[in-house]
Coordinates of C-alpha atoms in Angstrom, one line a residue:
X27 CA -47.5 23.9 -97.0
X28 CA -49.6 23.5 -93.9
X29 CA -52.3 26.0 -93.0
X30 CA -50.5 26.8 -89.7
X31 CA -47.3 27.5 -91.6
X32 CA -49.1 29.8 -93.9
X33 CA -50.4 31.8 -91.0
X34 CA -46.9 32.1 -89.5
X35 CA -45.5 33.5 -92.7
X36 CA -48.4 35.8 -93.4
X37 CA -48.0 37.2 -89.9
X38 CA -44.4 38.0 -90.6
X39 CA -45.4 39.8 -93.8
X40 CA -48.1 41.8 -92.0
X41 CA -45.8 42.9 -89.3
X42 CA -42.6 43.6 -91.2
X43 CA -43.5 44.6 -94.7
X44 CA -47.2 45.5 -94.6
X45 CA -49.8 43.8 -96.7
X46 CA -48.4 43.2 -100.1
X47 CA -51.5 43.9 -102.1
X48 CA -51.9 47.3 -100.4
X49 CA -48.6 48.6 -101.8
X50 CA -50.2 49.5 -105.1
X51 CA -53.2 51.4 -103.6
X52 CA -53.5 55.1 -103.3
X53 CA -54.8 57.2 -100.4
X54 CA -58.3 57.2 -101.7
X55 CA -61.7 56.5 -100.3
X56 CA -64.9 58.1 -99.1
X57 CA -64.3 61.5 -97.4
X58 CA -66.3 63.0 -94.6
X59 CA -66.1 66.2 -92.5
X60 CA -66.2 65.8 -88.7
X61 CA -65.9 68.7 -86.3
X62 CA -64.5 70.9 -89.1
X63 CA -61.8 68.3 -90.0
X64 CA -61.7 66.2 -93.2
X65 CA -61.2 62.5 -92.9
X66 CA -60.9 59.5 -95.2
X67 CA -63.1 56.5 -94.3
X68 CA -61.0 53.4 -94.5
X69 CA -62.7 49.9 -94.3
X70 CA -60.5 47.3 -92.6
X71 CA -59.8 44.3 -94.8
X72 CA -59.3 40.7 -93.6
X73 CA -55.9 40.2 -91.9
X74 CA -55.0 43.8 -92.2
X75 CA -53.0 45.4 -89.4
X76 CA -52.7 48.9 -87.9
X77 CA -49.0 48.8 -89.0
X78 CA -50.0 48.2 -92.6
X79 CA -52.7 50.8 -92.6
X80 CA -50.4 53.4 -91.1
X81 CA -47.9 52.7 -93.9
X82 CA -50.6 52.8 -96.6
X83 CA -51.7 56.3 -95.6
X84 CA -48.3 57.5 -94.5
X85 CA -49.6 58.3 -91.0
X86 CA -47.9 57.9 -87.7
X87 CA -49.0 54.7 -85.8
X88 CA -49.7 56.6 -82.6
X89 CA -51.7 59.3 -84.4
X90 CA -53.9 56.6 -85.9
X91 CA -54.6 55.2 -82.4
X92 CA -55.3 58.7 -81.1
X93 CA -57.8 59.4 -83.8
X94 CA -59.4 56.0 -83.3
X95 CA -59.1 55.0 -79.6
X96 CA -61.3 52.0 -80.0
X97 CA -58.6 50.3 -82.0
X98 CA -56.7 49.6 -78.9
X99 CA -59.0 46.6 -78.5
X100 CA -57.9 45.2 -81.8
X101 CA -58.9 45.3 -85.5
X102 CA -61.9 43.6 -87.0
X103 CA -62.5 43.1 -90.7
X104 CA -65.2 45.3 -92.1
X105 CA -65.0 48.0 -89.4
X106 CA -64.2 51.6 -90.5
X107 CA -61.3 53.8 -89.5
X108 CA -61.1 57.6 -89.8
X109 CA -57.9 58.8 -91.4
X110 CA -57.3 62.5 -91.0
X111 CA -56.6 64.3 -94.3
X112 CA -53.6 66.7 -94.6
X113 CA -54.1 70.4 -95.3
X114 CA -52.1 71.0 -92.1
X115 CA -49.4 73.7 -91.5
X116 CA -45.9 72.8 -92.7
X117 CA -44.5 70.2 -90.3
X118 CA -42.3 71.7 -87.6
X119 CA -41.4 68.4 -85.9
X120 CA -41.1 64.7 -86.2
X121 CA -42.3 62.1 -83.7
X122 CA -40.1 59.8 -81.6
X123 CA -41.5 57.0 -79.6
X124 CA -39.5 56.3 -76.4
X125 CA -38.2 52.8 -76.2
X126 CA -37.7 51.0 -72.8
X127 CA -34.0 51.4 -72.9
X128 CA -33.9 55.1 -73.7
X129 CA -33.4 58.2 -71.5
X130 CA -34.0 61.8 -72.3
X131 CA -30.2 62.3 -72.4
X132 CA -29.7 59.5 -75.0
X133 CA -32.5 60.8 -77.2
X134 CA -31.1 64.3 -77.0
X135 CA -27.7 63.0 -78.0
X136 CA -29.1 61.0 -80.9
X137 CA -30.8 64.1 -82.4
X138 CA -28.0 66.5 -81.5
X139 CA -30.2 68.6 -79.3
X140 CA -29.7 69.7 -75.7
X141 CA -31.8 68.2 -73.0
X142 CA -33.1 71.6 -72.1
X143 CA -34.3 72.3 -75.6
X144 CA -35.9 68.9 -75.9
X145 CA -37.8 69.4 -72.6
X146 CA -38.9 72.9 -73.6
X147 CA -40.1 71.7 -77.0
X148 CA -42.2 69.0 -75.3
X149 CA -43.3 71.1 -72.3
X150 CA -41.7 68.5 -70.0
X151 CA -41.3 69.4 -66.3
X152 CA -39.2 66.3 -65.4
X153 CA -36.5 64.3 -67.1
X154 CA -38.1 60.9 -66.5
X155 CA -39.7 59.4 -69.5
X156 CA -42.2 56.5 -69.9
X157 CA -41.8 53.7 -72.4
X158 CA -43.8 54.4 -75.6
X159 CA -44.1 58.1 -74.7
X160 CA -44.2 60.2 -77.9
X161 CA -41.7 63.1 -78.1
X162 CA -41.7 65.9 -80.7
X163 CA -38.3 66.4 -82.4
X164 CA -37.7 69.7 -84.4
X165 CA -37.5 68.7 -88.1
X166 CA -34.4 70.8 -88.7
X167 CA -32.6 68.6 -86.2
X168 CA -32.2 65.2 -87.7
X169 CA -31.0 62.0 -86.2
X170 CA -27.6 61.2 -87.3
X171 CA -27.7 59.5 -90.7
X172 CA -26.0 56.1 -91.1
X173 CA -23.3 55.8 -93.8
X174 CA -22.2 52.7 -95.5
X175 CA -18.5 52.0 -95.0
X176 CA -16.2 49.2 -95.9
X177 CA -15.9 46.9 -92.8
X178 CA -12.4 45.8 -91.9
X179 CA -11.4 43.2 -89.4
X180 CA -9.4 45.6 -87.4
X181 CA -9.2 49.4 -87.3
X182 CA -7.6 51.9 -85.0
X183 CA -11.0 53.1 -83.9
X184 CA -12.1 49.6 -82.9
X185 CA -8.9 48.9 -80.9
X186 CA -9.0 52.2 -79.1
X187 CA -12.7 52.0 -78.2
X188 CA -13.3 53.3 -74.6
X189 CA -14.6 50.8 -72.0
X190 CA -17.3 51.8 -69.4
X191 CA -16.0 52.1 -65.9
X192 CA -17.3 49.6 -63.3
X193 CA -19.5 52.2 -61.6
X194 CA -21.0 53.0 -64.9
X195 CA -21.7 49.4 -65.8
X196 CA -23.7 49.0 -62.6
X197 CA -26.4 51.3 -63.9
X198 CA -26.4 50.6 -67.6
X199 CA -29.2 48.5 -68.9
X200 CA -28.4 49.0 -72.6
X201 CA -25.1 48.7 -74.5
X202 CA -22.3 51.1 -73.6
X203 CA -22.0 52.9 -76.9
X204 CA -18.7 54.5 -78.2
X205 CA -18.9 58.0 -79.7
X206 CA -20.7 58.1 -83.0
X207 CA -17.6 58.9 -85.0
X208 CA -16.3 55.5 -84.0
X209 CA -19.3 53.4 -85.0
X210 CA -19.1 51.2 -88.1
X211 CA -22.6 51.2 -89.7
X212 CA -24.3 50.0 -92.9
X213 CA -27.4 51.3 -94.7
X214 CA -29.2 48.0 -94.3
X215 CA -28.8 44.5 -92.8
X216 CA -30.1 41.1 -93.8
X217 CA -31.3 39.0 -90.8
X218 CA -32.1 35.3 -90.9
X219 CA -34.6 33.5 -88.6
X220 CA -34.6 29.7 -88.6
X221 CA -37.4 27.9 -86.7
X222 CA -39.5 24.7 -87.0
X223 CA -42.8 26.3 -88.2
X224 CA -44.3 23.4 -90.1
X225 CA -46.1 21.8 -87.2
X226 CA -45.0 18.2 -88.0
X227 CA -43.6 17.8 -84.5
X228 CA -45.7 17.6 -81.4
X229 CA -48.2 20.4 -81.3
X230 CA -46.9 21.6 -77.9
X231 CA -43.4 22.2 -79.3
X232 CA -44.7 23.9 -82.4
X233 CA -46.8 26.3 -80.3
X234 CA -43.8 27.3 -78.3
X235 CA -41.8 28.1 -81.4
X236 CA -44.7 30.2 -82.7
X237 CA -44.8 32.0 -79.4
X238 CA -41.0 32.7 -79.7
X239 CA -41.5 33.9 -83.2
X240 CA -44.3 36.3 -82.3
X241 CA -42.3 37.8 -79.5
X242 CA -39.4 38.3 -81.9
X243 CA -41.7 40.1 -84.3
X244 CA -42.5 42.8 -81.8
X245 CA -38.7 43.4 -81.3
X246 CA -38.3 43.5 -85.0
X247 CA -41.0 46.0 -85.5
X248 CA -39.5 48.2 -82.8
X249 CA -36.1 48.1 -84.5
X250 CA -37.7 49.2 -87.8
X251 CA -39.5 52.0 -85.9
X252 CA -36.1 53.1 -84.6
X253 CA -35.0 53.5 -88.2
X254 CA -33.2 50.2 -88.9
X255 CA -33.4 49.0 -92.5
X256 CA -33.8 45.3 -92.2
X257 CA -34.2 42.6 -94.8
X258 CA -35.6 39.6 -93.0
X259 CA -35.6 36.0 -94.3
X260 CA -37.7 33.4 -92.4
X261 CA -36.8 29.8 -92.9
X262 CA -38.9 26.8 -91.8
X263 CA -36.3 24.2 -90.8
X264 CA -38.9 21.5 -91.2
X265 CA -38.9 22.0 -95.0
X266 CA -35.4 20.6 -95.1
X267 CA -34.9 16.8 -94.5
X268 CA -31.2 17.5 -93.7
X269 CA -30.1 20.6 -91.8
X270 CA -27.2 21.3 -94.2
X271 CA -29.7 21.8 -96.9
X272 CA -30.7 25.1 -95.2
X273 CA -27.5 26.9 -96.0
X274 CA -27.1 25.0 -99.3
X275 CA -30.4 26.6 -100.4
X276 CA -28.6 30.0 -100.7
X277 CA -31.3 31.8 -98.6
X278 CA -28.7 32.8 -95.9
X279 CA -26.4 34.5 -98.4
X280 CA -25.7 38.1 -97.3
X281 CA -27.0 37.6 -93.8
X282 CA -25.3 39.5 -91.0
X283 CA -27.0 37.7 -88.1
X284 CA -28.9 34.4 -87.8
X285 CA -31.4 33.7 -85.0
X286 CA -31.5 29.9 -84.8
X287 CA -31.6 27.1 -85.7
X288 CA -33.2 25.8 -82.5
X289 CA -31.4 22.5 -82.1
X290 CA -27.6 22.0 -81.6
X291 CA -27.3 19.4 -84.4
X292 CA -28.8 21.9 -86.8
X293 CA -26.6 24.7 -85.5
X294 CA -23.5 22.5 -85.9
X295 CA -24.3 21.9 -89.6
X296 CA -24.5 25.6 -90.3
X297 CA -21.6 27.0 -88.4
X298 CA -18.8 26.4 -91.0
X299 CA -20.8 28.1 -93.7
X300 CA -21.7 31.0 -91.4
X301 CA -18.1 31.5 -90.4
X302 CA -17.0 31.6 -94.0
X303 CA -19.7 34.2 -94.8
X304 CA -19.4 36.5 -91.7
X305 CA -22.7 35.4 -90.2
X306 CA -23.1 35.5 -86.4
X307 CA -25.3 32.6 -85.2
X308 CA -27.4 33.1 -82.1
X309 CA -28.4 29.9 -80.4
X310 CA -31.7 30.8 -78.7
X311 CA -32.6 27.9 -76.5
X312 CA -30.8 24.5 -76.7
X313 CA -28.3 24.1 -73.8
X314 CA -26.4 21.4 -75.7
X315 CA -25.2 24.1 -78.2
X316 CA -22.8 25.2 -75.4
X317 CA -20.5 22.4 -76.5
X318 CA -20.0 24.1 -79.9
X319 CA -18.9 27.4 -78.5
X320 CA -15.2 26.5 -77.9
X321 CA -14.5 25.8 -81.6
X322 CA -16.9 28.3 -83.1
X323 CA -16.0 32.0 -82.8
X324 CA -19.2 33.1 -84.6
X325 CA -21.6 31.3 -82.2
X326 CA -23.4 33.1 -79.4
X327 CA -25.1 30.9 -76.8
X328 CA -28.0 32.6 -75.1
X329 CA -28.8 30.0 -72.5
X330 CA -26.8 30.1 -69.3
X331 CA -24.8 26.9 -68.4
X332 CA -25.7 25.0 -65.3
X333 CA -22.1 25.5 -64.1
X334 CA -22.6 29.3 -64.2
X335 CA -26.0 29.1 -62.3
X336 CA -24.5 27.1 -59.5
X337 CA -21.3 29.3 -59.3
X338 CA -23.6 32.3 -58.9
X339 CA -25.5 30.6 -56.1
X340 CA -22.3 29.6 -54.3
X341 CA -21.0 33.2 -54.6
X342 CA -23.8 34.2 -52.2
X343 CA -22.5 32.0 -49.4
X344 CA -20.5 33.4 -46.5
X345 CA -17.5 31.5 -45.1
X346 CA -18.4 32.8 -41.6
X347 CA -21.6 30.7 -41.7
X348 CA -22.2 27.0 -41.5
X349 CA -22.6 25.6 -45.0
X350 CA -24.5 22.3 -45.5
X351 CA -25.0 20.5 -48.8
X352 CA -28.0 18.1 -49.0
X353 CA -28.8 15.8 -52.0
X354 CA -30.6 12.7 -52.8
X355 CA -29.1 9.2 -53.1
X356 CA -29.8 8.8 -56.8
X357 CA -28.2 9.3 -60.1
X358 CA -30.7 11.9 -61.4
X359 CA -29.0 14.9 -59.9
X360 CA -25.3 13.8 -59.9
X361 CA -24.4 16.5 -62.4
X362 CA -25.7 19.4 -60.4
X363 CA -24.4 18.0 -57.2
X364 CA -20.9 17.5 -58.6
X365 CA -20.9 21.0 -60.1
X366 CA -21.9 22.5 -56.8
X367 CA -19.2 20.6 -54.9
X368 CA -16.5 21.8 -57.4
X369 CA -17.8 25.4 -57.0
X370 CA -17.6 25.2 -53.3
X371 CA -14.1 23.8 -53.4
X372 CA -13.0 26.5 -55.9
X373 CA -14.2 29.2 -53.5
X374 CA -12.4 27.5 -50.6
X375 CA -15.6 27.1 -48.7
X376 CA -15.8 24.3 -46.0
X377 CA -19.1 22.5 -45.9
X378 CA -20.9 19.5 -44.4
X379 CA -22.6 17.1 -46.8
X380 CA -25.3 14.5 -46.4
X381 CA -27.4 12.5 -48.9
X382 CA -30.3 10.1 -48.3
X383 CA -33.1 8.3 -50.1
X384 CA -36.5 10.0 -49.9
X385 CA -38.1 6.9 -48.4
X386 CA -35.9 7.3 -45.3
X387 CA -37.1 10.9 -44.8
X388 CA -38.9 10.1 -41.5
X389 CA -35.6 8.9 -39.9
X390 CA -33.1 11.6 -41.0
X391 CA -34.2 14.4 -38.7
X392 CA -31.5 13.8 -36.2
X393 CA -28.8 13.2 -38.8
X394 CA -29.6 16.5 -40.6
X395 CA -29.6 18.3 -37.1
X396 CA -26.1 17.0 -36.5
X397 CA -24.9 18.8 -39.6
X398 CA -26.4 22.1 -38.4
X399 CA -25.0 24.7 -36.0
X400 CA -26.9 26.3 -33.1
X401 CA -24.6 29.3 -33.0
X402 CA -24.2 30.2 -36.7
X403 CA -26.6 30.8 -39.6
X404 CA -27.0 27.6 -41.5
X405 CA -26.8 28.1 -45.3
X406 CA -28.3 24.9 -46.7
X407 CA -27.8 24.1 -50.4
X408 CA -30.2 21.4 -51.8
X409 CA -29.1 20.1 -55.2
X410 CA -32.2 18.2 -56.2
X411 CA -34.8 18.6 -58.9
X412 CA -37.0 15.9 -57.4
X413 CA -40.2 17.5 -56.0
X414 CA -40.7 14.5 -53.6
X415 CA -37.2 14.8 -52.1
X416 CA -37.4 18.6 -51.8
X417 CA -40.8 18.3 -50.1
X418 CA -39.3 15.9 -47.6
X419 CA -36.1 17.8 -46.8
X420 CA -37.9 21.1 -46.4
X421 CA -40.4 19.5 -44.1
X422 CA -37.5 18.4 -41.9
X423 CA -35.7 21.7 -42.1
X424 CA -38.8 23.6 -41.2
X425 CA -39.2 21.4 -38.1
X426 CA -35.6 22.1 -37.1
X427 CA -36.1 25.8 -37.6
X428 CA -39.5 26.2 -35.9
X429 CA -39.1 23.7 -33.0
X430 CA -35.4 23.4 -32.4
X431 CA -34.5 27.0 -33.1
X432 CA -31.9 26.5 -35.9
X433 CA -31.4 29.6 -38.1
X434 CA -31.6 28.4 -41.7
X435 CA -31.2 30.0 -45.1
X436 CA -32.1 27.9 -48.2
X437 CA -30.5 27.7 -51.7
X438 CA -32.2 25.6 -54.4
X439 CA -32.4 25.0 -58.1
X440 CA -34.4 26.8 -60.9
X441 CA -36.9 23.8 -61.1
X442 CA -38.3 24.7 -57.7
X443 CA -40.4 27.5 -59.1
X444 CA -42.6 24.9 -60.8
X445 CA -43.2 22.6 -57.8
X446 CA -46.9 22.3 -56.9
X447 CA -46.8 20.2 -53.7
X448 CA -44.2 22.1 -51.8
X449 CA -45.5 24.6 -49.3
X450 CA -44.4 28.1 -50.4
X451 CA -44.2 29.2 -46.8
X452 CA -41.1 27.1 -46.5
X453 CA -39.5 29.2 -49.2
X454 CA -40.3 32.5 -47.5
X455 CA -39.7 31.4 -43.9
X456 CA -36.2 30.1 -44.7
X457 CA -35.2 32.9 -47.2
X458 CA -34.8 30.7 -50.3
X459 CA -32.4 32.1 -52.9
X460 CA -32.4 30.9 -56.5
X461 CA -30.1 31.6 -59.5
X462 CA -32.5 31.7 -62.5
X463 CA -31.7 32.0 -66.2
X464 CA -35.3 33.4 -66.7
X465 CA -37.6 35.3 -64.4
X466 CA -40.4 37.7 -65.3
X467 CA -41.5 40.5 -63.0
X468 CA -45.1 41.1 -64.0
X469 CA -45.2 44.3 -61.9
X470 CA -42.6 45.9 -64.2
X471 CA -44.0 48.6 -66.5
X472 CA -42.0 47.3 -69.4
X473 CA -43.4 43.8 -69.0
X474 CA -46.9 45.2 -68.7
X475 CA -46.4 47.1 -72.0
X476 CA -45.1 44.1 -73.8
X477 CA -48.0 41.9 -72.5
X478 CA -50.6 44.5 -73.7
X479 CA -49.0 44.8 -77.1
X480 CA -48.8 41.0 -77.5
X481 CA -52.4 40.6 -76.6
X482 CA -53.5 43.3 -79.0
X483 CA -51.5 41.8 -81.9
X484 CA -51.9 38.1 -81.4
X485 CA -55.1 37.8 -79.2
X486 CA -53.3 35.5 -76.8
X487 CA -51.1 35.6 -73.7
X488 CA -47.3 35.5 -74.1
X489 CA -45.4 32.6 -72.5
X490 CA -41.7 32.2 -71.7
X491 CA -40.9 31.6 -75.3
X492 CA -42.5 34.8 -76.3
X493 CA -40.4 36.8 -73.9
X494 CA -37.3 34.9 -75.1
X495 CA -38.0 35.8 -78.7
X496 CA -38.5 39.5 -77.8
X497 CA -35.5 39.7 -75.5
X498 CA -33.0 38.2 -77.9
X499 CA -34.4 40.2 -80.8
X500 CA -34.3 43.5 -78.9
X501 CA -30.9 43.0 -77.5
X502 CA -29.0 41.9 -80.7
X503 CA -30.8 44.2 -83.1
X504 CA -29.9 47.1 -80.7
X505 CA -26.3 45.9 -80.7
X506 CA -26.3 45.7 -84.5
X507 CA -27.7 49.1 -84.8
X508 CA -25.2 50.6 -82.3
X509 CA -22.0 48.9 -83.4
X510 CA -22.6 47.6 -86.9
X511 CA -21.7 44.2 -88.5
X512 CA -18.7 43.7 -86.2
X513 CA -20.8 44.2 -83.0
X514 CA -19.2 41.0 -81.5
X515 CA -16.0 43.0 -81.0
X516 CA -17.9 44.9 -78.3
X517 CA -20.2 42.2 -77.1
X518 CA -18.3 41.6 -73.8
X519 CA -18.9 45.2 -72.9
X520 CA -22.6 45.1 -73.4
X521 CA -25.1 44.3 -70.6
X522 CA -28.8 43.9 -71.1
X523 CA -31.5 43.8 -68.5
X524 CA -34.3 42.5 -70.6
X525 CA -37.9 41.5 -69.8
X526 CA -37.3 37.9 -68.8
X527 CA -33.5 37.5 -68.7
X528 CA -30.3 39.4 -68.1
X529 CA -27.7 39.1 -70.9
X530 CA -23.9 39.4 -70.4
X531 CA -21.7 37.5 -72.8
X532 CA -18.2 36.2 -72.3
X533 CA -15.7 34.3 -74.3
X534 CA -14.5 31.1 -72.5
X535 CA -11.2 31.4 -74.6
X536 CA -9.9 34.1 -76.9
X537 CA -10.7 31.9 -79.9
X538 CA -14.1 30.8 -78.9
X539 CA -17.6 32.1 -79.3
X540 CA -19.7 33.7 -76.6
X541 CA -21.8 32.3 -73.7
X542 CA -24.3 34.2 -71.6
X543 CA -23.0 34.5 -68.0
X544 CA -25.8 36.4 -66.3
X545 CA -28.6 35.0 -64.2
X546 CA -31.3 36.6 -62.0
X547 CA -31.1 36.4 -58.2
X548 CA -34.4 35.7 -56.6
X549 CA -34.8 35.7 -52.8
X550 CA -38.0 34.9 -51.0
X551 CA -38.6 37.1 -47.9
X552 CA -40.4 36.3 -44.7
X553 CA -42.9 39.1 -45.4
X554 CA -43.9 37.1 -48.5
X555 CA -42.3 39.5 -50.9
X556 CA -39.8 38.4 -53.5
X557 CA -36.6 40.4 -54.0
X558 CA -35.0 40.4 -57.4
X559 CA -31.4 41.2 -58.4
X560 CA -28.7 40.0 -60.8
X561 CA -25.7 37.7 -60.8
X562 CA -23.2 38.8 -63.4

């Protein structure tokens, strides 16, 4: 087993179960008195985490940070921590850490307490809460216990479950939850994670999977903090020469949910076993797995199809404007061009189309002008992922806009965000709109909190894979906690506005699995701001 793989698996143990050798220790150590209070002096061991220490001494994670504020910068082996000794009055409350998706109303409902009582108990003047804010909950008011029940394919409660109204769905950012008496819950769940962690592939790919895994760990830790009892099995897919050996190993037995495998061929080899054993398989990142959804009711595809992205873009167009489709004379972008044309036809939108080779860019100015309207707003869709072609066509459109007075609004592809040679002022001046499967708003408080926690835990910056790991973990573990093992019965009613992506799943056919149908709408404004929204 490689050193890197050892680190990956040790990280999981540290985050989820605490350090194994600590489980047999007692709360002992040197004691001191500071400002009239007694403390235990704990010396940090190598690779020990705050989570493990808090479990060892049965102390709240937030309290540990409060008593030792310097720990916010991270732990170092050999440094000392002060652990406050008990001898305190009988506990009158328990602590609840506010998650990003919670409101004061939902917390009050969970603990069967009125909003007014909760606000009074915490001396709150306003209802608005902050993520990771700690609330005191009276100990005699307990969060509803989960009870293990026999799950059945169909029950009256499931069939009669209420559906959120359209106006309610517009403001929900977490699952619409039926009343508690209708939930089907279990005492614990077994979760599987299958990733290539051995590092035998290119180092760049391996690092991305590790980043995904670390983001997932944060979501997993939050779920356990929320009271979920999770048994997690992590499988390194590179240990198995054939993908079918993964399920043949028996390690997936008893799983409710499986995150991965990564590649569609590996997913295909596992689907039949998963279906026979009631395992929901979540495909995290391979677009090719979309082809398996039609014949696999237990498959959930997280990536958004190109067809959906382009349909969302076309839905922004107005039939009262002049619509122009521009694309390159090459075979590289035939798929996206064909999909866009079909979407335009399905919407009944009339449009002008023109294609040219990038080497002819200097001579196409007049031809493009002939496709535009002087009287109407020109909505121009460019179906190209070629940076050279996009650079050239935007140069021509900018001249037509600034010198000839044509009013132009742009629509492009998700790849445009990564272009380096294209002048960003073109995007803003011509109101570029994109339909993106992923977009991170770094001004968001929730994103800032995640980045801070990620840095503290892993001493590195999160990338897109880190956010994807967190988003999928947080969304599906929340769904499992709310609805139980048959959460897929309600999946089409759930909407998630996560850190990097929006999640809204649909079945292409009644017998199929699920595909994410939600993208983020990004519009560049002339004042150099970026407006964000959602396509659902």
